[in-house]
Short mmCIF file of C-alpha atoms in Angstrom, two decimals:
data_model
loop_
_atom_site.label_atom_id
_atom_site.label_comp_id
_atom_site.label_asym_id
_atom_site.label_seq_id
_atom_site.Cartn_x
_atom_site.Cartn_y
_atom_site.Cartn_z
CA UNK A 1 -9.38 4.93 14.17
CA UNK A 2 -8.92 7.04 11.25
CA UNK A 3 -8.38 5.57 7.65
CA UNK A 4 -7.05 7.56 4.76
CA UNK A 5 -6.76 5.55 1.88
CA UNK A 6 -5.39 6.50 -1.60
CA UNK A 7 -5.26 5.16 -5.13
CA UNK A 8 -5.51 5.41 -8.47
CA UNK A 9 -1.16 6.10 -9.06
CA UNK A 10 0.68 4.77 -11.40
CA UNK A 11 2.75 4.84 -14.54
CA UNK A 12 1.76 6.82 -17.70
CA UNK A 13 3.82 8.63 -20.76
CA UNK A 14 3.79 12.17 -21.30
CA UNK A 15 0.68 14.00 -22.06
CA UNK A 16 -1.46 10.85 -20.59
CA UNK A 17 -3.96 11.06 -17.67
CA UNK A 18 -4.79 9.73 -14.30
CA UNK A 19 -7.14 10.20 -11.03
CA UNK A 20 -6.31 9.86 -7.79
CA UNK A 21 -7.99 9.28 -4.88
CA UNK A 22 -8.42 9.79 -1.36
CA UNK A 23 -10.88 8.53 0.62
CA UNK A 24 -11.12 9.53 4.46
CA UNK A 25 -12.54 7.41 7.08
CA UNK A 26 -13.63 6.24 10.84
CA UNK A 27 -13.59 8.77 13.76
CA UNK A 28 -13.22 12.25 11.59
CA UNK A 29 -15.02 15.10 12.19
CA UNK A 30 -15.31 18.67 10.68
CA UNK A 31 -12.88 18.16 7.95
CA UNK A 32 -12.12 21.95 6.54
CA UNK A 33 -9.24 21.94 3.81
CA UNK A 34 -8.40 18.95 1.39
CA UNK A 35 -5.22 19.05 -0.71
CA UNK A 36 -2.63 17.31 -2.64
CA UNK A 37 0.67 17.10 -2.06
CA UNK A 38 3.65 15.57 -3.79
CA UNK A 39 7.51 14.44 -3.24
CA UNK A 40 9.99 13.57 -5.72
CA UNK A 41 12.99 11.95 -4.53
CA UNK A 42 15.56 14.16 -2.70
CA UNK A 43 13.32 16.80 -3.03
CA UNK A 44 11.12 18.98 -0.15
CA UNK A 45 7.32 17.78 -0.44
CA UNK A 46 5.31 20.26 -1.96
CA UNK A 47 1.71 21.71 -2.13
CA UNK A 48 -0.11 20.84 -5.58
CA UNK A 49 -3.39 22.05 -5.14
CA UNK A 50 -6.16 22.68 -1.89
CA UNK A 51 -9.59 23.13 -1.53
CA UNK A 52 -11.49 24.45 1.02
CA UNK A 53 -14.69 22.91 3.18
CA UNK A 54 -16.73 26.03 0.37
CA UNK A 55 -15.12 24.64 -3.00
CA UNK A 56 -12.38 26.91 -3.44
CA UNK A 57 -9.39 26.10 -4.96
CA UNK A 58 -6.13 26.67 -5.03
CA UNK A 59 -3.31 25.11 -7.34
CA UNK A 60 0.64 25.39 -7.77
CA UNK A 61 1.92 27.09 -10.81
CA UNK A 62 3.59 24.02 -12.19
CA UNK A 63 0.16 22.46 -12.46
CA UNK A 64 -2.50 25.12 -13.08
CA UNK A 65 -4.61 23.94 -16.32
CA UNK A 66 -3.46 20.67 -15.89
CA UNK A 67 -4.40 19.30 -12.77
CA UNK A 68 -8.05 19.51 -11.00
CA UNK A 69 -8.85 19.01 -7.46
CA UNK A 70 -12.08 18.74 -5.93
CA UNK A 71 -14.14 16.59 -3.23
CA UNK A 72 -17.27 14.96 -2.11
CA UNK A 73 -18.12 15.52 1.44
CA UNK A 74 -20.32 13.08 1.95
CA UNK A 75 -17.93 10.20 1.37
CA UNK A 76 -15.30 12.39 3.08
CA UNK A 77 -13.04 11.98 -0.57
CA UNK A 78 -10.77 14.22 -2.16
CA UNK A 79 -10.03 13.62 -6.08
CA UNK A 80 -7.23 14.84 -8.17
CA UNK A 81 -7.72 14.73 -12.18
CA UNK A 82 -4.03 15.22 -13.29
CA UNK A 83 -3.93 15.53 -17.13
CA UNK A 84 -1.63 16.43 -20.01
CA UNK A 85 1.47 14.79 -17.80
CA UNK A 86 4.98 15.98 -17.81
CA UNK A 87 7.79 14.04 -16.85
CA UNK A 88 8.74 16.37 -14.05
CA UNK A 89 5.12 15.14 -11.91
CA UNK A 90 6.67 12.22 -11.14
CA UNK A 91 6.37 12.12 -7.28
CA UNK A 92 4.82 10.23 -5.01
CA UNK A 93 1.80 12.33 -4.31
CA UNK A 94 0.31 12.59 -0.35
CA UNK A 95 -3.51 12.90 0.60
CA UNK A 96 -4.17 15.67 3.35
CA UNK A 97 -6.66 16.39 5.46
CA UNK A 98 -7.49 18.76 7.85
CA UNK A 99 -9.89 19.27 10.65
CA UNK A 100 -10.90 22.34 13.03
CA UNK A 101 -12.71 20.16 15.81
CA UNK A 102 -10.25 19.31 16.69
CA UNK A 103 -7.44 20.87 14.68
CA UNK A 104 -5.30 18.40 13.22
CA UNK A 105 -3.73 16.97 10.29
CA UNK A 106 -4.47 13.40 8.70
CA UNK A 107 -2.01 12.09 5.91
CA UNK A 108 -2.41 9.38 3.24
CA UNK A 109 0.14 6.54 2.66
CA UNK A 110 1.27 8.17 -0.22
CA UNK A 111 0.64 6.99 -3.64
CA UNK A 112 3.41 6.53 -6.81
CA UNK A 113 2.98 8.17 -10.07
CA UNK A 114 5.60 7.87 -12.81
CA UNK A 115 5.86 10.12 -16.07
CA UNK A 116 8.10 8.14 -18.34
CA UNK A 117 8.51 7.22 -21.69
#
């Protein structure tokens, strides 16, 4: 079976900081692109930011500068540094993962993080 854990949500004020994590494991192979996504409530779910098996990134506007993606492939984990928080980031933010042998998609539980004051 396949495991794809996340942590690290949670509540914070404006302009505070926190990391999430992702950590893929069990029968996974050839895992290409690692993102971020995130959902607020009654809204679509959205991409925040990618990166690819070769390190490059990719972020949505809303979060460029702010938020930082990146990975370590030997423990199959994906990281997102989110800083300098705005109340509108409040979502509950989704782990992705995506393989090309064979193609599919792997999702996290999900993971809540509240911008509040």
């Amino acid at each position: 079976q396949v495991q794809m854990v996340e942590s690290g949500g949670g509540l914070v004020q404006p302009g505070g900081s926190l990391r999430l994590t992702c950590a893929a494991s069990g029968s996974i192979f050839s895992i290409n692109t690692m993102a971020w996504y995130r959902q607020a409530p009654g809204e679509q779910r959205e991409l925040v930011a990618m990166i690819t098996s070769g390190g490059g990134t990719g972020y949505a506007d809303s979060v460029k500068g702010r938020f930082t993606i990146s990975r370590d492939n030997n423990k199959n984990t994906v990281y997102l540094q989110m800083s300098s928080l705005k109340p509108e980031d409040t979502a509950v933010y989704y782990c992705n993962v995506q393989t090309w042998r064979p193609p599919y998609n792997y999702w996290g539980q999900g993971t809540q993080v509240i911008v509040s004051s």
